[in-house]
Amino acid sequence: MANTETGAGTGGDAALGYEQARDELIDVVRRLEAGGATLEESLALWERGEELASICRGWLAGARARLDAALAGDAEEGAESAGAGGGPGNGEETASEDRE
């Protein structure tokens, strides 16, 4: 399977970016849907399509992991700032409470 951090496959596919792999996969699908290929050619196209799909899944999994990590970091920062004080409800009096 592709490396989820870099999206790199094996061999010559190591340098394929997500967009390149996706575009080539679209071409493979079009060629398969158009028909006219021999059985051997169709099998080779299918196998290439599977490789490209795996590369795309690797890139997407890496992107998802980065987003999840960023969202988790934002949630932790939000929880820390909410508990750190400065606002009403943390035991500090507000200006309106001081006037009463």
Short mmCIF file of C-alpha atoms in Angstrom, two decimals:
data_model
loop_
_atom_site.label_atom_id
_atom_site.label_comp_id
_atom_site.label_asym_id
_atom_site.label_seq_id
_atom_site.Cartn_x
_atom_site.Cartn_y
_atom_site.Cartn_z
CA MET A 1 0.00 0.00 0.00
CA ALA A 2 1.07 3.59 -0.48
CA ASN A 3 2.85 5.56 2.18
CA THR A 4 0.10 7.55 3.92
CA GLU A 5 2.37 10.45 4.77
CA THR A 6 3.82 11.08 1.31
CA GLY A 7 1.38 9.17 -0.85
CA ALA A 8 4.34 7.50 -2.52
CA GLY A 9 3.94 4.10 -4.07
CA THR A 10 6.66 1.69 -4.99
CA GLY A 11 9.07 1.81 -7.88
CA GLY A 12 8.54 4.52 -10.48
CA ASP A 13 5.31 5.67 -8.83
CA ALA A 14 7.18 7.14 -5.86
CA ALA A 15 7.15 10.61 -7.42
CA LEU A 16 3.44 10.61 -8.35
CA GLY A 17 1.46 13.28 -6.60
CA TYR A 18 -2.22 12.94 -5.86
CA GLU A 19 -3.34 14.96 -8.87
CA GLN A 20 -1.05 13.05 -11.24
CA ALA A 21 -2.26 9.68 -9.96
CA ARG A 22 -5.90 10.81 -10.10
CA ASP A 23 -5.56 12.11 -13.66
CA GLU A 24 -3.88 8.91 -14.84
CA LEU A 25 -6.56 6.86 -13.08
CA ILE A 26 -9.27 8.83 -14.89
CA ASP A 27 -7.51 8.05 -18.18
CA VAL A 28 -7.29 4.35 -17.32
CA VAL A 29 -11.00 4.22 -16.51
CA ARG A 30 -11.90 5.99 -19.76
CA ARG A 31 -9.81 3.53 -21.74
CA LEU A 32 -11.43 0.56 -20.00
CA GLU A 33 -14.92 1.98 -20.51
CA ALA A 34 -14.23 2.68 -24.19
CA GLY A 35 -13.57 -1.01 -24.76
CA GLY A 36 -11.70 -2.37 -27.75
CA ALA A 37 -8.69 -3.52 -25.74
CA THR A 38 -7.60 -7.12 -25.69
CA LEU A 39 -8.11 -9.15 -22.55
CA GLU A 40 -4.41 -8.85 -21.71
CA GLU A 41 -4.46 -5.07 -22.23
CA SER A 42 -7.62 -4.74 -20.15
CA LEU A 43 -6.05 -6.71 -17.30
CA ALA A 44 -2.93 -4.55 -17.43
CA LEU A 45 -5.08 -1.41 -17.35
CA TRP A 46 -7.11 -2.79 -14.44
CA GLU A 47 -3.94 -3.56 -12.47
CA ARG A 48 -2.57 -0.09 -13.18
CA GLY A 49 -5.88 1.40 -12.06
CA GLU A 50 -5.64 -0.52 -8.78
CA GLU A 51 -2.10 0.80 -8.22
CA LEU A 52 -3.19 4.37 -8.94
CA ALA A 53 -6.24 4.05 -6.69
CA SER A 54 -3.96 2.85 -3.90
CA ILE A 55 -1.70 5.87 -4.37
CA CYS A 56 -4.70 8.19 -4.24
CA ARG A 57 -6.01 6.47 -1.09
CA GLY A 58 -2.59 6.93 0.51
CA TRP A 59 -2.57 10.65 -0.24
CA LEU A 60 -6.14 11.05 1.02
CA ALA A 61 -5.41 9.09 4.22
CA GLY A 62 -2.38 11.30 4.84
CA ALA A 63 -4.46 14.42 4.28
CA ARG A 64 -7.16 13.10 6.63
CA ALA A 65 -4.57 12.36 9.33
CA ARG A 66 -3.16 15.88 9.02
CA LEU A 67 -6.64 17.41 9.26
CA ASP A 68 -7.55 15.26 12.24
CA ALA A 69 -4.33 16.25 13.99
CA ALA A 70 -4.94 19.93 13.28
CA LEU A 71 -8.54 19.70 14.50
CA ALA A 72 -7.46 17.84 17.63
CA GLY A 73 -4.86 20.53 18.29
CA ASP A 74 -7.49 23.26 17.85
CA ALA A 75 -9.86 21.43 20.22
CA GLU A 76 -7.12 21.10 22.86
CA GLU A 77 -6.24 24.78 22.56
CA GLY A 78 -9.91 25.70 22.87
CA ALA A 79 -10.31 23.58 25.99
CA GLU A 80 -7.18 25.04 27.54
CA SER A 81 -8.20 28.65 26.87
CA ALA A 82 -11.74 28.03 28.17
CA GLY A 83 -10.37 26.57 31.39
CA ALA A 84 -7.54 29.08 31.74
CA GLY A 85 -9.83 31.83 32.88
CA GLY A 86 -10.50 35.41 32.13
CA GLY A 87 -14.24 35.05 31.54
CA PRO A 88 -17.36 34.73 33.64
CA GLY A 89 -18.01 31.37 35.19
CA ASN A 90 -14.46 30.72 36.31
CA GLY A 91 -14.80 32.15 39.79
CA GLU A 92 -13.76 35.67 38.85
CA GLU A 93 -16.19 38.51 39.33
CA THR A 94 -17.28 40.56 36.35
CA ALA A 95 -17.50 44.36 36.32
CA SER A 96 -21.28 44.23 36.74
CA GLU A 97 -20.95 42.02 39.81
CA ASP A 98 -18.50 44.50 41.35
CA ARG A 99 -21.08 47.30 41.13
CA GLU A 100 -23.77 45.42 43.07
#
